[in-house]
Amino acid sequence: MKNAASAVRTARGKSALPFWKRDGFIGYLFILPSLIGFAAFVAYPMIMAIGYSFTEWDGLSPARFIGVENYTYMFTTDPSFPKAIKATFLYVLMTVPLTLVFGLLLAVMLNKNMFSVKVLRTLFYLPVVLPSVAALVLWKFVYDPDYGLINQLLAVFGIQGPKWLQSEDTALVSMSIVAIWGVGSMMIIFLSGLQSISAEIYEAADVDGANGIQKFFKITIPMMSPVLFLQLITGLIGAFQAFNPPQLLTNYSGAGGGPNYATYLLAYSIYDKAFNGFKYGYAMAQVMVLFVIILAFTIVVFKSSDAYVYYENN
């Protein structure tokens, strides 16, 4: 009874404190900068983008409410929008699975105590350290049909190289190769995940007579599934939002998106409509479509994760 009475008096004492002396208020003060940043730079722009997507606005004159006309035009009339959707999904399909596979395989190969392994890790991670703009400009020279390194090497063997970035058939593939070239960031994260797997598990598998392939699919993949899941989410979001590659690799004479919109990704389409066409309201409508696409894929991946993601505490 005495303990209960003491607890009641303590609770009453806390409730009698001014709000600025309570524990909850102090906690909110610590997170206040983050809340202000989220409200100012995420929530407010998002709300404004939703509002402007229902308007006709050139960025200078007052916005005029037009209802769902932007969305109607986008899905029924705009000839570039279906091409942007097609290019974006093809780009995601070509880059995300391959970067996951190559990143994991590189991590497995470099997760060994062998000679010069640190040098190899550095070399594979180097593209991530380079500024993306500089790297893309370098790749543009590599892909040059007349003086580029690739076609020069092919010419040694008597092969006429294609116009990599100027051809509708090869532009998107060439751009995807550049994205896969930057697989070093995934490799490092996979490498840290591999090093967290207990060696005792592999030793037990060796005792049971498991070979390398069996250990990879029965131990490595399940134990790495949370890291694969994280990389899948971040890879999808990054690929859907890709802007620099079409802007820097296939932007000829101010017309990005490559030949016949072959690399006209949705993120570049948003930029093109807003800053080249001065259709800010329509660009905001495309932003909303991109947001819904990314949200839908993220939800699907999260909902299906129970089928392929293994957690040790489950």
PDB file of C-alpha atoms in Angstrom:
ATOM      1  CA  MET A   1       0.000   0.000   0.000  1.00  0.00           C
ATOM      2  CA  LYS A   2       2.834   2.346   0.845  1.00  0.00           C
ATOM      3  CA  ASN A   3       4.436   1.706  -2.536  1.00  0.00           C
ATOM      4  CA  ALA A   4       1.134   2.357  -4.318  1.00  0.00           C
ATOM      5  CA  ALA A   5       0.588   5.596  -2.409  1.00  0.00           C
ATOM      6  CA  SER A   6       4.130   6.693  -3.198  1.00  0.00           C
ATOM      7  CA  ALA A   7       3.572   6.008  -6.896  1.00  0.00           C
ATOM      8  CA  VAL A   8       0.352   8.040  -6.867  1.00  0.00           C
ATOM      9  CA  ARG A   9       2.116  10.978  -5.198  1.00  0.00           C
ATOM     10  CA  THR A  10       4.945  10.765  -7.740  1.00  0.00           C
ATOM     11  CA  ALA A  11       2.493  10.750 -10.634  1.00  0.00           C
ATOM     12  CA  ARG A  12       0.621  13.717  -9.184  1.00  0.00           C
ATOM     13  CA  GLY A  13       3.910  15.546  -8.713  1.00  0.00           C
ATOM     14  CA  LYS A  14       4.863  14.999 -12.316  1.00  0.00           C
ATOM     15  CA  SER A  15       1.472  16.148 -13.570  1.00  0.00           C
ATOM     16  CA  ALA A  16       1.817  19.278 -11.460  1.00  0.00           C
ATOM     17  CA  LEU A  17       5.090  20.217 -13.190  1.00  0.00           C
ATOM     18  CA  PRO A  18       4.981  22.957 -15.831  1.00  0.00           C
ATOM     19  CA  PHE A  19       4.869  21.505 -19.337  1.00  0.00           C
ATOM     20  CA  TRP A  20       8.388  22.744 -20.155  1.00  0.00           C
ATOM     21  CA  LYS A  21       9.822  20.628 -17.328  1.00  0.00           C
ATOM     22  CA  ARG A  22       8.145  17.366 -18.305  1.00  0.00           C
ATOM     23  CA  ASP A  23      10.098  14.557 -19.951  1.00  0.00           C
ATOM     24  CA  GLY A  24       7.850  14.470 -23.002  1.00  0.00           C
ATOM     25  CA  PHE A  25       8.388  18.158 -23.739  1.00  0.00           C
ATOM     26  CA  ILE A  26      12.165  17.773 -23.570  1.00  0.00           C
ATOM     27  CA  GLY A  27      11.956  14.834 -25.974  1.00  0.00           C
ATOM     28  CA  TYR A  28       9.889  16.844 -28.449  1.00  0.00           C
ATOM     29  CA  LEU A  29      12.456  19.647 -28.281  1.00  0.00           C
ATOM     30  CA  PHE A  30      15.157  17.231 -29.404  1.00  0.00           C
ATOM     31  CA  ILE A  31      13.185  16.109 -32.468  1.00  0.00           C
ATOM     32  CA  LEU A  32      11.848  19.590 -33.248  1.00  0.00           C
ATOM     33  CA  PRO A  33      14.587  20.414 -35.829  1.00  0.00           C
ATOM     34  CA  SER A  34      13.774  17.212 -37.713  1.00  0.00           C
ATOM     35  CA  LEU A  35      10.047  17.938 -37.558  1.00  0.00           C
ATOM     36  CA  ILE A  36      10.587  21.464 -38.873  1.00  0.00           C
ATOM     37  CA  GLY A  37      12.817  20.177 -41.679  1.00  0.00           C
ATOM     38  CA  PHE A  38      10.281  17.502 -42.631  1.00  0.00           C
ATOM     39  CA  ALA A  39       7.404  19.991 -42.617  1.00  0.00           C
ATOM     40  CA  ALA A  40       9.300  22.645 -44.606  1.00  0.00           C
ATOM     41  CA  PHE A  41      11.123  20.483 -47.143  1.00  0.00           C
ATOM     42  CA  VAL A  42       8.932  17.369 -47.508  1.00  0.00           C
ATOM     43  CA  ALA A  43       5.346  17.799 -46.326  1.00  0.00           C
ATOM     44  CA  TYR A  44       4.759  21.368 -47.572  1.00  0.00           C
ATOM     45  CA  PRO A  45       6.280  20.839 -51.062  1.00  0.00           C
ATOM     46  CA  MET A  46       4.327  17.587 -51.394  1.00  0.00           C
ATOM     47  CA  ILE A  47       1.034  19.285 -50.532  1.00  0.00           C
ATOM     48  CA  MET A  48       1.795  22.165 -52.910  1.00  0.00           C
ATOM     49  CA  ALA A  49       2.714  19.736 -55.703  1.00  0.00           C
ATOM     50  CA  ILE A  50      -0.624  17.961 -55.296  1.00  0.00           C
ATOM     51  CA  GLY A  51      -2.436  21.283 -55.501  1.00  0.00           C
ATOM     52  CA  TYR A  52      -0.502  22.545 -58.515  1.00  0.00           C
ATOM     53  CA  SER A  53      -1.086  19.260 -60.384  1.00  0.00           C
ATOM     54  CA  PHE A  54      -4.696  20.391 -60.834  1.00  0.00           C
ATOM     55  CA  THR A  55      -3.705  23.763 -62.299  1.00  0.00           C
ATOM     56  CA  GLU A  56      -2.336  25.328 -65.451  1.00  0.00           C
ATOM     57  CA  TRP A  57       0.742  27.266 -64.408  1.00  0.00           C
ATOM     58  CA  ASP A  58       3.776  28.555 -66.303  1.00  0.00           C
ATOM     59  CA  GLY A  59       5.727  29.526 -63.186  1.00  0.00           C
ATOM     60  CA  LEU A  60       5.163  33.265 -63.656  1.00  0.00           C
ATOM     61  CA  SER A  61       1.487  34.056 -64.032  1.00  0.00           C
ATOM     62  CA  PRO A  62      -1.045  33.023 -61.379  1.00  0.00           C
ATOM     63  CA  ALA A  63      -1.991  29.347 -61.430  1.00  0.00           C
ATOM     64  CA  ARG A  64      -5.410  28.558 -62.932  1.00  0.00           C
ATOM     65  CA  PHE A  65      -7.418  25.621 -61.600  1.00  0.00           C
ATOM     66  CA  ILE A  66      -8.328  23.193 -64.398  1.00  0.00           C
ATOM     67  CA  GLY A  67      -9.358  20.095 -62.448  1.00  0.00           C
ATOM     68  CA  VAL A  68      -8.131  16.778 -63.839  1.00  0.00           C
ATOM     69  CA  GLU A  69      -7.288  18.088 -67.315  1.00  0.00           C
ATOM     70  CA  ASN A  70      -3.556  17.526 -66.763  1.00  0.00           C
ATOM     71  CA  TYR A  71      -4.164  13.877 -65.933  1.00  0.00           C
ATOM     72  CA  THR A  72      -6.603  13.447 -68.814  1.00  0.00           C
ATOM     73  CA  TYR A  73      -4.107  14.936 -71.267  1.00  0.00           C
ATOM     74  CA  MET A  74      -1.324  12.791 -69.833  1.00  0.00           C
ATOM     75  CA  PHE A  75      -3.092   9.463 -70.259  1.00  0.00           C
ATOM     76  CA  THR A  76      -5.003  10.163 -73.480  1.00  0.00           C
ATOM     77  CA  THR A  77      -3.228  12.784 -75.591  1.00  0.00           C
ATOM     78  CA  ASP A  78       0.416  13.393 -74.674  1.00  0.00           C
ATOM     79  CA  PRO A  79       2.489  11.310 -77.160  1.00  0.00           C
ATOM     80  CA  SER A  80       5.632  11.433 -75.040  1.00  0.00           C
ATOM     81  CA  PHE A  81       4.130  10.082 -71.804  1.00  0.00           C
ATOM     82  CA  PRO A  82       3.697   6.414 -72.915  1.00  0.00           C
ATOM     83  CA  LYS A  83       7.255   6.475 -74.241  1.00  0.00           C
ATOM     84  CA  ALA A  84       8.505   7.876 -70.928  1.00  0.00           C
ATOM     85  CA  ILE A  85       6.687   5.135 -69.012  1.00  0.00           C
ATOM     86  CA  LYS A  86       8.058   2.441 -71.328  1.00  0.00           C
ATOM     87  CA  ALA A  87      11.637   3.751 -71.132  1.00  0.00           C
ATOM     88  CA  THR A  88      11.445   4.068 -67.347  1.00  0.00           C
ATOM     89  CA  PHE A  89      10.176   0.532 -66.767  1.00  0.00           C
ATOM     90  CA  LEU A  90      12.718  -0.926 -69.202  1.00  0.00           C
ATOM     91  CA  TYR A  91      15.495   0.977 -67.444  1.00  0.00           C
ATOM     92  CA  VAL A  92      14.366  -0.305 -64.035  1.00  0.00           C
ATOM     93  CA  LEU A  93      14.057  -3.844 -65.385  1.00  0.00           C
ATOM     94  CA  MET A  94      17.558  -3.777 -66.858  1.00  0.00           C
ATOM     95  CA  THR A  95      19.401  -2.085 -63.999  1.00  0.00           C
ATOM     96  CA  VAL A  96      17.895  -3.190 -60.675  1.00  0.00           C
ATOM     97  CA  PRO A  97      18.100  -7.010 -61.041  1.00  0.00           C
ATOM     98  CA  LEU A  98      21.571  -6.900 -62.612  1.00  0.00           C
ATOM     99  CA  THR A  99      23.023  -4.553 -59.987  1.00  0.00           C
ATOM    100  CA  LEU A 100      21.644  -6.814 -57.258  1.00  0.00           C
ATOM    101  CA  VAL A 101      23.137  -9.942 -58.859  1.00  0.00           C
ATOM    102  CA  PHE A 102      26.506  -8.415 -59.736  1.00  0.00           C
ATOM    103  CA  GLY A 103      26.774  -6.631 -56.393  1.00  0.00           C
ATOM    104  CA  LEU A 104      26.175  -9.848 -54.465  1.00  0.00           C
ATOM    105  CA  LEU A 105      28.519 -11.923 -56.648  1.00  0.00           C
ATOM    106  CA  LEU A 106      31.289  -9.347 -56.333  1.00  0.00           C
ATOM    107  CA  ALA A 107      30.813  -9.250 -52.570  1.00  0.00           C
ATOM    108  CA  VAL A 108      31.023 -13.046 -52.355  1.00  0.00           C
ATOM    109  CA  MET A 109      34.204 -13.122 -54.462  1.00  0.00           C
ATOM    110  CA  LEU A 110      35.849 -10.341 -52.446  1.00  0.00           C
ATOM    111  CA  ASN A 111      34.805 -11.736 -49.074  1.00  0.00           C
ATOM    112  CA  LYS A 112      37.992 -13.766 -48.897  1.00  0.00           C
ATOM    113  CA  ASN A 113      41.427 -13.425 -47.358  1.00  0.00           C
ATOM    114  CA  MET A 114      43.391 -13.367 -50.559  1.00  0.00           C
ATOM    115  CA  PHE A 115      46.206 -11.315 -52.012  1.00  0.00           C
ATOM    116  CA  SER A 116      45.318  -7.735 -53.047  1.00  0.00           C
ATOM    117  CA  VAL A 117      41.663  -8.134 -52.019  1.00  0.00           C
ATOM    118  CA  LYS A 118      41.683  -4.616 -50.523  1.00  0.00           C
ATOM    119  CA  VAL A 119      42.934  -3.197 -53.804  1.00  0.00           C
ATOM    120  CA  LEU A 120      40.162  -4.965 -55.733  1.00  0.00           C
ATOM    121  CA  ARG A 121      37.530  -3.698 -53.299  1.00  0.00           C
ATOM    122  CA  THR A 122      38.823  -0.166 -53.785  1.00  0.00           C
ATOM    123  CA  LEU A 123      38.792  -0.475 -57.571  1.00  0.00           C
ATOM    124  CA  PHE A 124      35.212  -1.734 -57.663  1.00  0.00           C
ATOM    125  CA  TYR A 125      34.093   0.969 -55.233  1.00  0.00           C
ATOM    126  CA  LEU A 126      35.904   3.769 -57.080  1.00  0.00           C
ATOM    127  CA  PRO A 127      32.981   4.605 -59.440  1.00  0.00           C
ATOM    128  CA  VAL A 128      30.851   5.443 -56.398  1.00  0.00           C
ATOM    129  CA  VAL A 129      33.435   7.943 -55.147  1.00  0.00           C
ATOM    130  CA  LEU A 130      33.657   9.753 -58.486  1.00  0.00           C
ATOM    131  CA  PRO A 131      31.223  12.657 -58.987  1.00  0.00           C
ATOM    132  CA  SER A 132      28.299  11.320 -61.018  1.00  0.00           C
ATOM    133  CA  VAL A 133      28.395  14.188 -63.513  1.00  0.00           C
ATOM    134  CA  ALA A 134      32.114  13.692 -64.219  1.00  0.00           C
ATOM    135  CA  ALA A 135      31.649   9.933 -64.574  1.00  0.00           C
ATOM    136  CA  LEU A 136      28.757  10.362 -67.007  1.00  0.00           C
ATOM    137  CA  VAL A 137      30.692  12.861 -69.115  1.00  0.00           C
ATOM    138  CA  LEU A 138      33.575  10.365 -69.224  1.00  0.00           C
ATOM    139  CA  TRP A 139      31.212   7.609 -70.365  1.00  0.00           C
ATOM    140  CA  LYS A 140      29.855   9.895 -73.061  1.00  0.00           C
ATOM    141  CA  PHE A 141      33.357  10.098 -74.519  1.00  0.00           C
ATOM    142  CA  VAL A 142      33.800   6.330 -74.155  1.00  0.00           C
ATOM    143  CA  TYR A 143      30.606   5.799 -76.169  1.00  0.00           C
ATOM    144  CA  ASP A 144      31.544   8.323 -78.881  1.00  0.00           C
ATOM    145  CA  PRO A 145      30.971   6.535 -82.231  1.00  0.00           C
ATOM    146  CA  ASP A 146      34.050   8.073 -83.908  1.00  0.00           C
ATOM    147  CA  TYR A 147      36.652   8.534 -81.180  1.00  0.00           C
ATOM    148  CA  GLY A 148      35.282   6.534 -78.248  1.00  0.00           C
ATOM    149  CA  LEU A 149      37.358   3.844 -76.562  1.00  0.00           C
ATOM    150  CA  ILE A 150      34.847   1.041 -77.235  1.00  0.00           C
ATOM    151  CA  ASN A 151      34.602   1.596 -80.981  1.00  0.00           C
ATOM    152  CA  GLN A 152      38.356   2.109 -81.224  1.00  0.00           C
ATOM    153  CA  LEU A 153      38.900  -1.313 -79.645  1.00  0.00           C
ATOM    154  CA  LEU A 154      36.315  -2.893 -81.941  1.00  0.00           C
ATOM    155  CA  ALA A 155      38.023  -1.316 -84.947  1.00  0.00           C
ATOM    156  CA  VAL A 156      41.228  -3.163 -84.059  1.00  0.00           C
ATOM    157  CA  PHE A 157      39.352  -6.404 -84.787  1.00  0.00           C
ATOM    158  CA  GLY A 158      37.766  -4.988 -87.923  1.00  0.00           C
ATOM    159  CA  ILE A 159      34.335  -4.496 -86.307  1.00  0.00           C
ATOM    160  CA  GLN A 160      32.285  -1.393 -87.052  1.00  0.00           C
ATOM    161  CA  GLY A 161      30.960  -0.223 -83.694  1.00  0.00           C
ATOM    162  CA  PRO A 162      27.395   1.107 -83.399  1.00  0.00           C
ATOM    163  CA  LYS A 163      26.352   4.605 -82.462  1.00  0.00           C
ATOM    164  CA  TRP A 164      25.800   3.651 -78.846  1.00  0.00           C
ATOM    165  CA  LEU A 165      23.948   6.683 -77.515  1.00  0.00           C
ATOM    166  CA  GLN A 166      22.644   8.008 -80.836  1.00  0.00           C
ATOM    167  CA  SER A 167      20.883   4.806 -81.884  1.00  0.00           C
ATOM    168  CA  GLU A 168      17.363   3.991 -80.719  1.00  0.00           C
ATOM    169  CA  ASP A 169      18.302   0.305 -80.474  1.00  0.00           C
ATOM    170  CA  THR A 170      21.322   0.735 -78.185  1.00  0.00           C
ATOM    171  CA  ALA A 171      20.822   4.022 -76.298  1.00  0.00           C
ATOM    172  CA  LEU A 172      18.869   2.644 -73.337  1.00  0.00           C
ATOM    173  CA  VAL A 173      21.084  -0.436 -73.038  1.00  0.00           C
ATOM    174  CA  SER A 174      24.191   1.755 -73.106  1.00  0.00           C
ATOM    175  CA  MET A 175      22.762   3.978 -70.392  1.00  0.00           C
ATOM    176  CA  SER A 176      21.872   0.942 -68.276  1.00  0.00           C
ATOM    177  CA  ILE A 177      25.451  -0.359 -68.519  1.00  0.00           C
ATOM    178  CA  VAL A 178      26.647   2.872 -66.927  1.00  0.00           C
ATOM    179  CA  ALA A 179      24.244   2.337 -64.025  1.00  0.00           C
ATOM    180  CA  ILE A 180      25.458  -1.251 -63.554  1.00  0.00           C
ATOM    181  CA  TRP A 181      29.065   0.018 -63.653  1.00  0.00           C
ATOM    182  CA  GLY A 182      28.333   1.865 -60.409  1.00  0.00           C
ATOM    183  CA  VAL A 183      27.539  -1.370 -58.553  1.00  0.00           C
ATOM    184  CA  GLY A 184      30.258  -0.689 -55.972  1.00  0.00           C
ATOM    185  CA  SER A 185      27.880   0.816 -53.409  1.00  0.00           C
ATOM    186  CA  MET A 186      25.745  -2.324 -53.381  1.00  0.00           C
ATOM    187  CA  MET A 187      28.873  -4.464 -53.248  1.00  0.00           C
ATOM    188  CA  ILE A 188      30.109  -2.762 -50.069  1.00  0.00           C
ATOM    189  CA  ILE A 189      26.763  -3.176 -48.309  1.00  0.00           C
ATOM    190  CA  PHE A 190      26.553  -6.822 -49.357  1.00  0.00           C
ATOM    191  CA  LEU A 191      30.130  -7.321 -48.176  1.00  0.00           C
ATOM    192  CA  SER A 192      29.287  -5.999 -44.713  1.00  0.00           C
ATOM    193  CA  GLY A 193      26.276  -8.322 -44.613  1.00  0.00           C
ATOM    194  CA  LEU A 194      28.366 -11.339 -45.595  1.00  0.00           C
ATOM    195  CA  GLN A 195      30.913 -10.600 -42.890  1.00  0.00           C
ATOM    196  CA  SER A 196      28.146 -10.603 -40.279  1.00  0.00           C
ATOM    197  CA  ILE A 197      27.222 -14.243 -41.053  1.00  0.00           C
ATOM    198  CA  SER A 198      28.683 -16.586 -38.464  1.00  0.00           C
ATOM    199  CA  ALA A 199      31.433 -18.854 -39.781  1.00  0.00           C
ATOM    200  CA  GLU A 200      30.072 -21.661 -37.587  1.00  0.00           C
ATOM    201  CA  ILE A 201      27.085 -22.033 -39.932  1.00  0.00           C
ATOM    202  CA  TYR A 202      29.359 -22.708 -42.902  1.00  0.00           C
ATOM    203  CA  GLU A 203      31.495 -25.061 -40.798  1.00  0.00           C
ATOM    204  CA  ALA A 204      28.409 -27.056 -39.866  1.00  0.00           C
ATOM    205  CA  ALA A 205      27.460 -27.233 -43.549  1.00  0.00           C
ATOM    206  CA  ASP A 206      30.938 -28.502 -44.392  1.00  0.00           C
ATOM    207  CA  VAL A 207      30.533 -31.256 -41.813  1.00  0.00           C
ATOM    208  CA  ASP A 208      27.243 -32.233 -43.479  1.00  0.00           C
ATOM    209  CA  GLY A 209      29.010 -32.420 -46.849  1.00  0.00           C
ATOM    210  CA  ALA A 210      27.448 -29.358 -48.500  1.00  0.00           C
ATOM    211  CA  ASN A 211      29.242 -27.995 -51.571  1.00  0.00           C
ATOM    212  CA  GLY A 212      29.788 -24.334 -52.467  1.00  0.00           C
ATOM    213  CA  ILE A 213      26.608 -23.951 -54.518  1.00  0.00           C
ATOM    214  CA  GLN A 214      24.462 -25.528 -51.803  1.00  0.00           C
ATOM    215  CA  LYS A 215      25.980 -23.254 -49.154  1.00  0.00           C
ATOM    216  CA  PHE A 216      25.358 -20.218 -51.353  1.00  0.00           C
ATOM    217  CA  PHE A 217      21.668 -20.926 -51.946  1.00  0.00           C
ATOM    218  CA  LYS A 218      20.845 -22.550 -48.588  1.00  0.00           C
ATOM    219  CA  ILE A 219      22.889 -20.327 -46.261  1.00  0.00           C
ATOM    220  CA  THR A 220      24.197 -17.168 -47.935  1.00  0.00           C
ATOM    221  CA  ILE A 221      21.013 -16.141 -49.752  1.00  0.00           C
ATOM    222  CA  PRO A 222      18.647 -16.692 -46.762  1.00  0.00           C
ATOM    223  CA  MET A 223      21.022 -14.982 -44.326  1.00  0.00           C
ATOM    224  CA  MET A 224      21.500 -12.085 -46.755  1.00  0.00           C
ATOM    225  CA  SER A 225      17.797 -11.734 -47.573  1.00  0.00           C
ATOM    226  CA  PRO A 226      17.218  -8.697 -45.283  1.00  0.00           C
ATOM    227  CA  VAL A 227      20.105  -6.878 -46.976  1.00  0.00           C
ATOM    228  CA  LEU A 228      18.823  -7.933 -50.421  1.00  0.00           C
ATOM    229  CA  PHE A 229      15.395  -6.630 -49.457  1.00  0.00           C
ATOM    230  CA  LEU A 230      16.824  -3.248 -48.438  1.00  0.00           C
ATOM    231  CA  GLN A 231      18.884  -2.993 -51.614  1.00  0.00           C
ATOM    232  CA  LEU A 232      15.882  -3.930 -53.739  1.00  0.00           C
ATOM    233  CA  ILE A 233      13.811  -1.113 -52.230  1.00  0.00           C
ATOM    234  CA  THR A 234      16.516   1.528 -52.558  1.00  0.00           C
ATOM    235  CA  GLY A 235      17.458   0.293 -56.031  1.00  0.00           C
ATOM    236  CA  LEU A 236      13.878   0.537 -57.289  1.00  0.00           C
ATOM    237  CA  ILE A 237      13.406   4.034 -55.912  1.00  0.00           C
ATOM    238  CA  GLY A 238      16.719   5.225 -57.334  1.00  0.00           C
ATOM    239  CA  ALA A 239      16.082   3.725 -60.776  1.00  0.00           C
ATOM    240  CA  PHE A 240      12.589   5.212 -61.047  1.00  0.00           C
ATOM    241  CA  GLN A 241      13.985   8.637 -60.118  1.00  0.00           C
ATOM    242  CA  ALA A 242      17.018   8.495 -62.447  1.00  0.00           C
ATOM    243  CA  PHE A 243      17.605  11.870 -64.094  1.00  0.00           C
ATOM    244  CA  ASN A 244      21.318  12.492 -64.639  1.00  0.00           C
ATOM    245  CA  PRO A 245      21.908   9.673 -67.186  1.00  0.00           C
ATOM    246  CA  PRO A 246      19.443  10.869 -69.852  1.00  0.00           C
ATOM    247  CA  GLN A 247      20.299  14.497 -69.175  1.00  0.00           C
ATOM    248  CA  LEU A 248      24.058  14.062 -69.595  1.00  0.00           C
ATOM    249  CA  LEU A 249      24.411  11.035 -71.882  1.00  0.00           C
ATOM    250  CA  THR A 250      21.669  11.518 -74.475  1.00  0.00           C
ATOM    251  CA  ASN A 251      21.019  15.254 -74.357  1.00  0.00           C
ATOM    252  CA  TYR A 252      21.925  16.341 -77.869  1.00  0.00           C
ATOM    253  CA  SER A 253      21.246  19.922 -78.987  1.00  0.00           C
ATOM    254  CA  GLY A 254      19.158  20.498 -75.870  1.00  0.00           C
ATOM    255  CA  ALA A 255      16.826  17.593 -76.668  1.00  0.00           C
ATOM    256  CA  GLY A 256      17.294  14.945 -74.013  1.00  0.00           C
ATOM    257  CA  GLY A 257      15.762  11.531 -74.042  1.00  0.00           C
ATOM    258  CA  GLY A 258      17.767  10.077 -76.897  1.00  0.00           C
ATOM    259  CA  PRO A 259      16.551   9.175 -80.383  1.00  0.00           C
ATOM    260  CA  ASN A 260      12.784   8.736 -80.595  1.00  0.00           C
ATOM    261  CA  TYR A 261      12.486   9.120 -76.788  1.00  0.00           C
ATOM    262  CA  ALA A 262      14.481   5.906 -76.263  1.00  0.00           C
ATOM    263  CA  THR A 263      15.938   7.195 -72.973  1.00  0.00           C
ATOM    264  CA  TYR A 264      13.175   9.643 -72.103  1.00  0.00           C
ATOM    265  CA  LEU A 265      12.790   8.561 -68.472  1.00  0.00           C
ATOM    266  CA  LEU A 266       9.858   9.868 -66.461  1.00  0.00           C
ATOM    267  CA  ALA A 267      12.081  11.933 -64.155  1.00  0.00           C
ATOM    268  CA  TYR A 268      13.592  13.636 -67.200  1.00  0.00           C
ATOM    269  CA  SER A 269      10.115  14.129 -68.669  1.00  0.00           C
ATOM    270  CA  ILE A 270       9.128  16.028 -65.521  1.00  0.00           C
ATOM    271  CA  TYR A 271      12.161  18.285 -65.882  1.00  0.00           C
ATOM    272  CA  ASP A 272      11.532  18.745 -69.606  1.00  0.00           C
ATOM    273  CA  LYS A 273       7.893  19.721 -69.178  1.00  0.00           C
ATOM    274  CA  ALA A 274       8.644  22.127 -66.322  1.00  0.00           C
ATOM    275  CA  PHE A 275      11.840  23.895 -67.367  1.00  0.00           C
ATOM    276  CA  ASN A 276      11.764  23.533 -71.146  1.00  0.00           C
ATOM    277  CA  GLY A 277       8.019  23.641 -71.760  1.00  0.00           C
ATOM    278  CA  PHE A 278       7.101  25.878 -68.780  1.00  0.00           C
ATOM    279  CA  LYS A 279       4.189  23.580 -67.956  1.00  0.00           C
ATOM    280  CA  TYR A 280       4.701  23.412 -64.223  1.00  0.00           C
ATOM    281  CA  GLY A 281       1.186  22.255 -63.455  1.00  0.00           C
ATOM    282  CA  TYR A 282       1.471  19.390 -65.915  1.00  0.00           C
ATOM    283  CA  ALA A 283       4.933  18.533 -64.566  1.00  0.00           C
ATOM    284  CA  MET A 284       3.461  18.338 -61.048  1.00  0.00           C
ATOM    285  CA  ALA A 285       0.850  15.903 -62.356  1.00  0.00           C
ATOM    286  CA  GLN A 286       3.644  13.680 -63.668  1.00  0.00           C
ATOM    287  CA  VAL A 287       5.365  13.955 -60.280  1.00  0.00           C
ATOM    288  CA  MET A 288       2.216  12.558 -58.677  1.00  0.00           C
ATOM    289  CA  VAL A 289       2.120   9.684 -61.165  1.00  0.00           C
ATOM    290  CA  LEU A 290       5.779   8.867 -60.447  1.00  0.00           C
ATOM    291  CA  PHE A 291       5.069   9.018 -56.705  1.00  0.00           C
ATOM    292  CA  VAL A 292       2.152   6.582 -57.062  1.00  0.00           C
ATOM    293  CA  ILE A 293       4.256   4.189 -59.164  1.00  0.00           C
ATOM    294  CA  ILE A 294       7.097   4.152 -56.623  1.00  0.00           C
ATOM    295  CA  LEU A 295       4.630   3.822 -53.735  1.00  0.00           C
ATOM    296  CA  ALA A 296       2.854   0.907 -55.428  1.00  0.00           C
ATOM    297  CA  PHE A 297       6.076  -0.987 -56.092  1.00  0.00           C
ATOM    298  CA  THR A 298       7.301  -0.335 -52.555  1.00  0.00           C
ATOM    299  CA  ILE A 299       4.063  -1.642 -51.057  1.00  0.00           C
ATOM    300  CA  VAL A 300       4.150  -4.759 -53.231  1.00  0.00           C
ATOM    301  CA  VAL A 301       7.757  -5.490 -52.249  1.00  0.00           C
ATOM    302  CA  PHE A 302       6.995  -4.960 -48.566  1.00  0.00           C
ATOM    303  CA  LYS A 303       3.828  -7.074 -48.640  1.00  0.00           C
ATOM    304  CA  SER A 304       5.597  -9.931 -50.403  1.00  0.00           C
ATOM    305  CA  SER A 305       8.733  -9.793 -48.244  1.00  0.00           C
ATOM    306  CA  ASP A 306       7.450 -12.432 -45.791  1.00  0.00           C
ATOM    307  CA  ALA A 307       7.821 -15.033 -48.550  1.00  0.00           C
ATOM    308  CA  TYR A 308      11.535 -14.474 -49.168  1.00  0.00           C
ATOM    309  CA  VAL A 309      13.040 -12.455 -46.292  1.00  0.00           C
ATOM    310  CA  TYR A 310      14.441 -14.454 -43.397  1.00  0.00           C
ATOM    311  CA  TYR A 311      15.101 -12.872 -40.002  1.00  0.00           C
ATOM    312  CA  GLU A 312      17.127 -14.767 -37.397  1.00  0.00           C
ATOM    313  CA  ASN A 313      14.766 -13.859 -34.546  1.00  0.00           C
ATOM    314  CA  ASN A 314      11.716 -15.250 -36.385  1.00  0.00           C
TER     315      ASN A 314
END
